PDB file of C-alpha atoms in Angstrom:
ATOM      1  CA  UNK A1421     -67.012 -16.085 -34.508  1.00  0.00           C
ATOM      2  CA  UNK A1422     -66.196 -14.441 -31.243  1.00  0.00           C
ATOM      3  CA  UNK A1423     -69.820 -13.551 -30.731  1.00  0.00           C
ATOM      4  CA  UNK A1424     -70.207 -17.516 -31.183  1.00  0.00           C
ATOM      5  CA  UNK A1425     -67.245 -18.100 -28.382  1.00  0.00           C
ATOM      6  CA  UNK A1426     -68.854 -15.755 -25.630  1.00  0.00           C
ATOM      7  CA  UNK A1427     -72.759 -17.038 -25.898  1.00  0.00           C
ATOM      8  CA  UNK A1428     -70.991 -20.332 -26.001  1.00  0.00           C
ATOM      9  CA  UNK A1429     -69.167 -19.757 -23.171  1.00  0.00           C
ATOM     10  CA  UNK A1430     -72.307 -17.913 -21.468  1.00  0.00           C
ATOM     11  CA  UNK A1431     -74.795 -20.338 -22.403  1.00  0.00           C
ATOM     12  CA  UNK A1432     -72.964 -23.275 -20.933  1.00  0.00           C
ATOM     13  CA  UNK A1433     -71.466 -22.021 -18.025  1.00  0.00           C
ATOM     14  CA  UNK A1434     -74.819 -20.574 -16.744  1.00  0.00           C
ATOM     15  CA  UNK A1435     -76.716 -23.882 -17.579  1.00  0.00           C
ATOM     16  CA  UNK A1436     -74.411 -25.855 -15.728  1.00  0.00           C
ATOM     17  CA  UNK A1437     -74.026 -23.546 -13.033  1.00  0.00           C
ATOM     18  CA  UNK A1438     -77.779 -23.954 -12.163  1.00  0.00           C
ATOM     19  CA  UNK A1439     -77.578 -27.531 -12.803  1.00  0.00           C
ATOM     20  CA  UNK A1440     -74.985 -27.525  -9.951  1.00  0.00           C
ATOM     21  CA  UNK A1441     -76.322 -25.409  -7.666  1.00  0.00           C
ATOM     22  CA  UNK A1442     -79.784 -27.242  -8.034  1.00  0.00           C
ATOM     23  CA  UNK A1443     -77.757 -30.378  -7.265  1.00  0.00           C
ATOM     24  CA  UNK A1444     -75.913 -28.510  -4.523  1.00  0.00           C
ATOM     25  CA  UNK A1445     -79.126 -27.395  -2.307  1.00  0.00           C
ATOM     26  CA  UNK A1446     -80.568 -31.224  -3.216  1.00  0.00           C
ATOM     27  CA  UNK A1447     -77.720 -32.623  -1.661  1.00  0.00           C
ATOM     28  CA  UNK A1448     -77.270 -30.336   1.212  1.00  0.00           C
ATOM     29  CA  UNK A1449     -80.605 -30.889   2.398  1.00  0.00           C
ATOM     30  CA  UNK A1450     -80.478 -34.609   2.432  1.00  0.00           C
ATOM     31  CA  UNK A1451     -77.287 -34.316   4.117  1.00  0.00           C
ATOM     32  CA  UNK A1452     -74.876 -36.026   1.815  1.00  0.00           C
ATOM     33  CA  UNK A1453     -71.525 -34.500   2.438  1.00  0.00           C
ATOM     34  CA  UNK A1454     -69.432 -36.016  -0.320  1.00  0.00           C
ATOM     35  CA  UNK A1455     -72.047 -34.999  -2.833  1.00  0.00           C
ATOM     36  CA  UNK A1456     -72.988 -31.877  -1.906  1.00  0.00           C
ATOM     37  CA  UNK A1457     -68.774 -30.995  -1.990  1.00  0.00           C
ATOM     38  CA  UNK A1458     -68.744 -32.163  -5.638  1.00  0.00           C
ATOM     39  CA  UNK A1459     -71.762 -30.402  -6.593  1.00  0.00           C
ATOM     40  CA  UNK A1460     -70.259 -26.925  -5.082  1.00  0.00           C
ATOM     41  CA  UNK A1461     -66.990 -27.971  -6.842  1.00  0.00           C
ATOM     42  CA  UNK A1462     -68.888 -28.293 -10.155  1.00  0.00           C
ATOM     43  CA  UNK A1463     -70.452 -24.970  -9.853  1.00  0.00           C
ATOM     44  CA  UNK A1464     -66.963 -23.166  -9.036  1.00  0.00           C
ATOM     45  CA  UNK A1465     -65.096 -24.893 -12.327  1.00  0.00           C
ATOM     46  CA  UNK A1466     -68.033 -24.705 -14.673  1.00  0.00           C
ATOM     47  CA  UNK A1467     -67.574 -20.648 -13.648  1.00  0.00           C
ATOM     48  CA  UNK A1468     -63.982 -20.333 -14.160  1.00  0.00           C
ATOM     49  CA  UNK A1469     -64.952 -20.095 -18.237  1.00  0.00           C
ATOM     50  CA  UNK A1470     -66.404 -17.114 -17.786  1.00  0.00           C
ATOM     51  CA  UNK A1471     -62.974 -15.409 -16.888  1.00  0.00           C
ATOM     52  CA  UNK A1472     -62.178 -16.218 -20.406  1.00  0.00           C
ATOM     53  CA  UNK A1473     -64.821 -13.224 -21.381  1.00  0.00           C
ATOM     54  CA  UNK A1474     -62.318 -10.907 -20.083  1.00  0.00           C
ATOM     55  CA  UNK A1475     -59.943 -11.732 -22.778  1.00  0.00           C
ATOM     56  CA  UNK A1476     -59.781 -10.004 -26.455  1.00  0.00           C
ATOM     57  CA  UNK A1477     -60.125 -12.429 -28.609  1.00  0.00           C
ATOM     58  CA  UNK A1478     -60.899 -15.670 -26.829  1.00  0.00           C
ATOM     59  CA  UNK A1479     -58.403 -17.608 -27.278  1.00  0.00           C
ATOM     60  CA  UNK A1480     -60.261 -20.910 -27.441  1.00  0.00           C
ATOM     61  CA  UNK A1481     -62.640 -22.023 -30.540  1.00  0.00           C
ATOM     62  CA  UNK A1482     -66.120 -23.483 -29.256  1.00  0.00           C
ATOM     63  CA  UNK A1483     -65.453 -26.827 -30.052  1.00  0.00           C
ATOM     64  CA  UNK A1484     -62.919 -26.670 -27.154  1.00  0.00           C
ATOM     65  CA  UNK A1485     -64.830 -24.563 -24.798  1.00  0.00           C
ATOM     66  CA  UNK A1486     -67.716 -26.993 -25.069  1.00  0.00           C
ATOM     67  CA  UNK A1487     -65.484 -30.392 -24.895  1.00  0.00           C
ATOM     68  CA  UNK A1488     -64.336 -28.613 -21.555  1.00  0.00           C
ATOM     69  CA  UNK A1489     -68.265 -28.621 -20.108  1.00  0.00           C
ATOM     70  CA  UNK A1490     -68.544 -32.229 -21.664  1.00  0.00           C
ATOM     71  CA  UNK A1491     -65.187 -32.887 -19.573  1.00  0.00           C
ATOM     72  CA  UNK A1492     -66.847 -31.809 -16.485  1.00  0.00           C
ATOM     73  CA  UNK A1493     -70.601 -33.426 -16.830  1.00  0.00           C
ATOM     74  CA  UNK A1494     -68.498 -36.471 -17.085  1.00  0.00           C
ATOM     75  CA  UNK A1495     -66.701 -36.313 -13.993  1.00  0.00           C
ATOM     76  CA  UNK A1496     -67.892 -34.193 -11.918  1.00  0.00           C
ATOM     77  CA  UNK A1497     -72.312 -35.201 -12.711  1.00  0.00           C
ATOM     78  CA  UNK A1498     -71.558 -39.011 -14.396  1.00  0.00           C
ATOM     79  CA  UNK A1499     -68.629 -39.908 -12.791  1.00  0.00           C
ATOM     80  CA  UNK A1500     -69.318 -39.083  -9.094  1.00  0.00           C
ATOM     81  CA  UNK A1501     -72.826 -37.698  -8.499  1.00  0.00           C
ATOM     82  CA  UNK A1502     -74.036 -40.702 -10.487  1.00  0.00           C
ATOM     83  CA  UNK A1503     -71.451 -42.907  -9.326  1.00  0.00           C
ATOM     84  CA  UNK A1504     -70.459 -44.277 -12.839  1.00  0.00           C
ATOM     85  CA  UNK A1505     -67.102 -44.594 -11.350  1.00  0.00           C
ATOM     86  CA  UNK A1506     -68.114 -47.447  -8.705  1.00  0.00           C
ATOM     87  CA  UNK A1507     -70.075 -49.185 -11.086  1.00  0.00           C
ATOM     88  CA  UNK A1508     -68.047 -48.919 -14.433  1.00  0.00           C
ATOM     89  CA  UNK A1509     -64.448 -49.833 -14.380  1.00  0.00           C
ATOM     90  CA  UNK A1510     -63.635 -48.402 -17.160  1.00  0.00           C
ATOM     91  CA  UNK A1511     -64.833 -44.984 -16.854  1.00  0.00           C
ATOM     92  CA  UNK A1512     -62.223 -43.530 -15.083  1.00  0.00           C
ATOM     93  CA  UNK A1513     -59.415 -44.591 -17.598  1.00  0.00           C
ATOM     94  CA  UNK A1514     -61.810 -43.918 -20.883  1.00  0.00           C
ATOM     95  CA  UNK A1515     -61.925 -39.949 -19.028  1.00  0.00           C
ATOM     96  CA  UNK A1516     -58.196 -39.875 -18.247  1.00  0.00           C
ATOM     97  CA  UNK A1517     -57.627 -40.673 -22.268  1.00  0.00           C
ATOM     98  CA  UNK A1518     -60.202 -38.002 -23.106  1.00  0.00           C
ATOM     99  CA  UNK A1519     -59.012 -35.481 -20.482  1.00  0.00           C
ATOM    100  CA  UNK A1520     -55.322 -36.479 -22.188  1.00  0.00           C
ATOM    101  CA  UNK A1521     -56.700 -35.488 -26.096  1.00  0.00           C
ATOM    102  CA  UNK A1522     -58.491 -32.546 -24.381  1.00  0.00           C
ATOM    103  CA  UNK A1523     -55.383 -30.958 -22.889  1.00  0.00           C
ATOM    104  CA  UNK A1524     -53.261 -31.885 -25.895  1.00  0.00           C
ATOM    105  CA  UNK A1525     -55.442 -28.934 -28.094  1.00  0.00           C
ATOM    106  CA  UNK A1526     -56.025 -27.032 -25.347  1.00  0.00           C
ATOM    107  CA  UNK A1527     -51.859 -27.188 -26.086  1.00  0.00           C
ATOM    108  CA  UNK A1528     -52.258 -26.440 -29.939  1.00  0.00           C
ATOM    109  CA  UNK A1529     -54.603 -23.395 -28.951  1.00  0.00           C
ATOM    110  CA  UNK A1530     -51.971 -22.279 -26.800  1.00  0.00           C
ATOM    111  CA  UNK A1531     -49.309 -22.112 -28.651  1.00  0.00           C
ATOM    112  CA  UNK A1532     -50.980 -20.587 -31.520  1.00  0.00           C
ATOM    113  CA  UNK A1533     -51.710 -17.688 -28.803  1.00  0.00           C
ATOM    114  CA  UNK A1534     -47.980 -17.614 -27.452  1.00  0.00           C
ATOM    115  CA  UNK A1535     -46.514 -18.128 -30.830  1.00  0.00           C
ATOM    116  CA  UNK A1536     -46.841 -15.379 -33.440  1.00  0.00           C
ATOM    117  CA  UNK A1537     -48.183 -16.625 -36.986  1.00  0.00           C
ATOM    118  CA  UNK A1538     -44.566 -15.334 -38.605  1.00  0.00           C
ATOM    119  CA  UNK A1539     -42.570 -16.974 -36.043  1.00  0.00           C
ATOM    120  CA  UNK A1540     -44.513 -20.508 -36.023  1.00  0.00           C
ATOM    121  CA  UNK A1541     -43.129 -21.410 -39.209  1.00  0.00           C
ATOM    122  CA  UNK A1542     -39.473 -21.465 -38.232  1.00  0.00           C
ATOM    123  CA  UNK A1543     -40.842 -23.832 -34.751  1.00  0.00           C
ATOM    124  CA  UNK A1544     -39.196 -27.109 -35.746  1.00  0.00           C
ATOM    125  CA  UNK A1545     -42.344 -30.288 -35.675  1.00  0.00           C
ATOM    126  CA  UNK A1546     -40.592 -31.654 -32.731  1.00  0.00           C
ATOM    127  CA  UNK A1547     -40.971 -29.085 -30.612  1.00  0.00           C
ATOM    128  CA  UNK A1548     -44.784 -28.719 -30.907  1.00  0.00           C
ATOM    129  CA  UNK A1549     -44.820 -32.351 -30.093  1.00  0.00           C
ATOM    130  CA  UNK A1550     -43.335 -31.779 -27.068  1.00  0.00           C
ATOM    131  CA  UNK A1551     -45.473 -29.104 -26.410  1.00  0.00           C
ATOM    132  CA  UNK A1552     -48.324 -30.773 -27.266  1.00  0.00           C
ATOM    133  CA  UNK A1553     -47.217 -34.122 -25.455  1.00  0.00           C
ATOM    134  CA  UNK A1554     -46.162 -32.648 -22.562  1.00  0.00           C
ATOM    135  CA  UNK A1555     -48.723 -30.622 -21.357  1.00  0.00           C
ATOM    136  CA  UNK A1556     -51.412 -33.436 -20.862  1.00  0.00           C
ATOM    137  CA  UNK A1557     -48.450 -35.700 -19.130  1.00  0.00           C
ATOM    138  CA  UNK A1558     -47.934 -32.601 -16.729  1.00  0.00           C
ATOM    139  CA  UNK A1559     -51.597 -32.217 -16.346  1.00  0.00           C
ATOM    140  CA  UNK A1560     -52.221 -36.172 -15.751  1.00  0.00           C
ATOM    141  CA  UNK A1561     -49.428 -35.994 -12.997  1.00  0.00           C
ATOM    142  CA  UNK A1562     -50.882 -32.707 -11.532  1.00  0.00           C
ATOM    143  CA  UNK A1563     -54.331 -34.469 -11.317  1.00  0.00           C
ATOM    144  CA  UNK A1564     -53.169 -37.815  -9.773  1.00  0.00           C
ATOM    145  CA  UNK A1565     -51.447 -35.273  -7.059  1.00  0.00           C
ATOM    146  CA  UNK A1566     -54.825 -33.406  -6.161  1.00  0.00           C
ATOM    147  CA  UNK A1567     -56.049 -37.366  -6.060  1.00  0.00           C
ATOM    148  CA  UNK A1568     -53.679 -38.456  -3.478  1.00  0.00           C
ATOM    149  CA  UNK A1569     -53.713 -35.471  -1.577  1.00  0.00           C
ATOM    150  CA  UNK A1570     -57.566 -35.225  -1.659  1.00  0.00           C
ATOM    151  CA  UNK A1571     -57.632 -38.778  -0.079  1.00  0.00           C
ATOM    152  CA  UNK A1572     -55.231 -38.139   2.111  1.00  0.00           C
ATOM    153  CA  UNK A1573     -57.034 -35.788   3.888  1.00  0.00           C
ATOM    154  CA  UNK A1574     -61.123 -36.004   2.833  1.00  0.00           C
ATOM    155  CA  UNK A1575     -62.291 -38.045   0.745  1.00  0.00           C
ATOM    156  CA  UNK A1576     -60.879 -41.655   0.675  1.00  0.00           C
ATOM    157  CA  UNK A1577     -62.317 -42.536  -2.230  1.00  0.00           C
ATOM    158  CA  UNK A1578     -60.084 -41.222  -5.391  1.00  0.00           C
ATOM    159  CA  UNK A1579     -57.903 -43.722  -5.333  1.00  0.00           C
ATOM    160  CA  UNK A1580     -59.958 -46.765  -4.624  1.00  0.00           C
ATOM    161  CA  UNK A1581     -57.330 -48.946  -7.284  1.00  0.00           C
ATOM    162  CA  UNK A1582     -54.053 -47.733  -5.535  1.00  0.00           C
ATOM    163  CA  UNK A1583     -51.242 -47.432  -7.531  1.00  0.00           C
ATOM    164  CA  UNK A1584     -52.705 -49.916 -10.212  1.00  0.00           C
ATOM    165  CA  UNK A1585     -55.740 -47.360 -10.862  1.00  0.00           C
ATOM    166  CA  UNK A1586     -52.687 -44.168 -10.720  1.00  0.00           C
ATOM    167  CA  UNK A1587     -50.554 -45.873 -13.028  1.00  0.00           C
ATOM    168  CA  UNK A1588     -53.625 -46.772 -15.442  1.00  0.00           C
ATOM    169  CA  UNK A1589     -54.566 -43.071 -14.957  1.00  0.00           C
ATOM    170  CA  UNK A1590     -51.272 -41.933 -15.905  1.00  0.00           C
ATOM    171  CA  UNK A1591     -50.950 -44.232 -18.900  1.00  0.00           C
ATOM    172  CA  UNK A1592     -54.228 -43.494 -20.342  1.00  0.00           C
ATOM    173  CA  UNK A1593     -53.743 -39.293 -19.676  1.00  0.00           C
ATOM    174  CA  UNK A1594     -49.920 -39.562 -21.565  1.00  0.00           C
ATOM    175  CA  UNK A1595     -51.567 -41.935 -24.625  1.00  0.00           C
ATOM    176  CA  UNK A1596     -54.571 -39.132 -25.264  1.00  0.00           C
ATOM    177  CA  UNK A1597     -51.745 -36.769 -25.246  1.00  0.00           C
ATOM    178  CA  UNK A1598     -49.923 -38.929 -27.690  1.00  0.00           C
ATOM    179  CA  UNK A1599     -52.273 -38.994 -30.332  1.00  0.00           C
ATOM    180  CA  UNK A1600     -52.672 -34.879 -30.258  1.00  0.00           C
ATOM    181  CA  UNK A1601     -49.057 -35.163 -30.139  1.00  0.00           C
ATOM    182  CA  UNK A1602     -48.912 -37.054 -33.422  1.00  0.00           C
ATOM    183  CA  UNK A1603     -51.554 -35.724 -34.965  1.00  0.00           C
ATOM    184  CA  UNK A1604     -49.935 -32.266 -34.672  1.00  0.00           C
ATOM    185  CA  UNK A1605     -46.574 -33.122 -35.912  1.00  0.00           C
ATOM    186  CA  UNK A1606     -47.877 -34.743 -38.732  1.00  0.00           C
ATOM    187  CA  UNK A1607     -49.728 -31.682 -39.664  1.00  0.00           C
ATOM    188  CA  UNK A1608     -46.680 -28.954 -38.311  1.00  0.00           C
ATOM    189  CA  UNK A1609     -47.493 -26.527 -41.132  1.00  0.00           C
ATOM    190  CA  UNK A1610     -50.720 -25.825 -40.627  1.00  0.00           C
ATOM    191  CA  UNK A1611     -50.636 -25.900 -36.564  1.00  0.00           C
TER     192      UNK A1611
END
């Protein structure tokens, strides 16, 4: 299994490193500043996996390693490169639900890592659903900060929807984190 986890991790992160550097030079030499940005952006985050090689075991199964790189084609390649968030509506709140359920077992995973397996079953079920609840809320909030902050000083184009498209973010981010949330208090023995 951990063999699995590191050509996982490997295998993805080089693919869409290339993919982003490919899309990086493409961009740069036509000249297209807010794409090119993205494109270097996607290289650095599909990259930061990679750290997680360091790390005896990996603390992450595949399936959430590879949710993470289908987290990023969506933004950073769908949603901006190929401008899916100008010309679908709903793509922006359908990612903020997903990025929600992603953080909210990227939550499980930790706390089965900062948790010992002999302590875990004294953790009453309403703690690990405000673990697992708040988490994606924090992360929602932290994102919708880098948002205003990124328009406030480059892009201008984030926040197209104002508060309406913040508040939708936020909504959408806390209610993916709300089913994880549910999901693992219903099953608090085996989390």
């Amino acid at each position: 299994m951990r063999t699995l986890r590191r050509k996982t991790i490997m295998v993805f992160s080089t693919l869409f490193m290339i993919f982003m550097l490919v899309l990086f030079i493409i961009y740069l030499v036509k000249g297209d500043s807010s794409r090119w940005q993205v494109a270097l952006g996607g290289v650095v985050v599909s990259g930061l996996p990679l750290l997680l090689l360091r790390s005896r075991p990996i603390p992450f199964n595949s399936a959430l390693i590879i949710g993470y790189y289908l987290l990023l084609f969506c933004t950073t390649y769908l949603g901006s490169l190929a401008s899916f968030y100008l010309h679908f509506k709903w793509w922006d709140t359908t990612l903020h639900l997903y990025k929600g359920i992603f953080v909210g077992f990227a939550a499980i995973a930790l706390y089965k890592i900062f948790i010992p397996a002999h302590v875990r079953k004294d953790v009453s079920p309403w703690m690990i659903f405000l673990l697992v609840f708040s988490l994606p809320v924090i992360a929602t909030v932290l994102w919708e900060i880098y948002e205003f902050v990124g328009d406030q000083f480059f892009t201008h184009t984030m926040q197209m929807g104002g508060n309406k498209d913040t508040m939708l973010d936020i909504i959408f981010g806390m209610a993916g984190g709300l089913v994880v949330a549910v999901y693992a208090w219903l099953r608090r023995g085996k989390v």
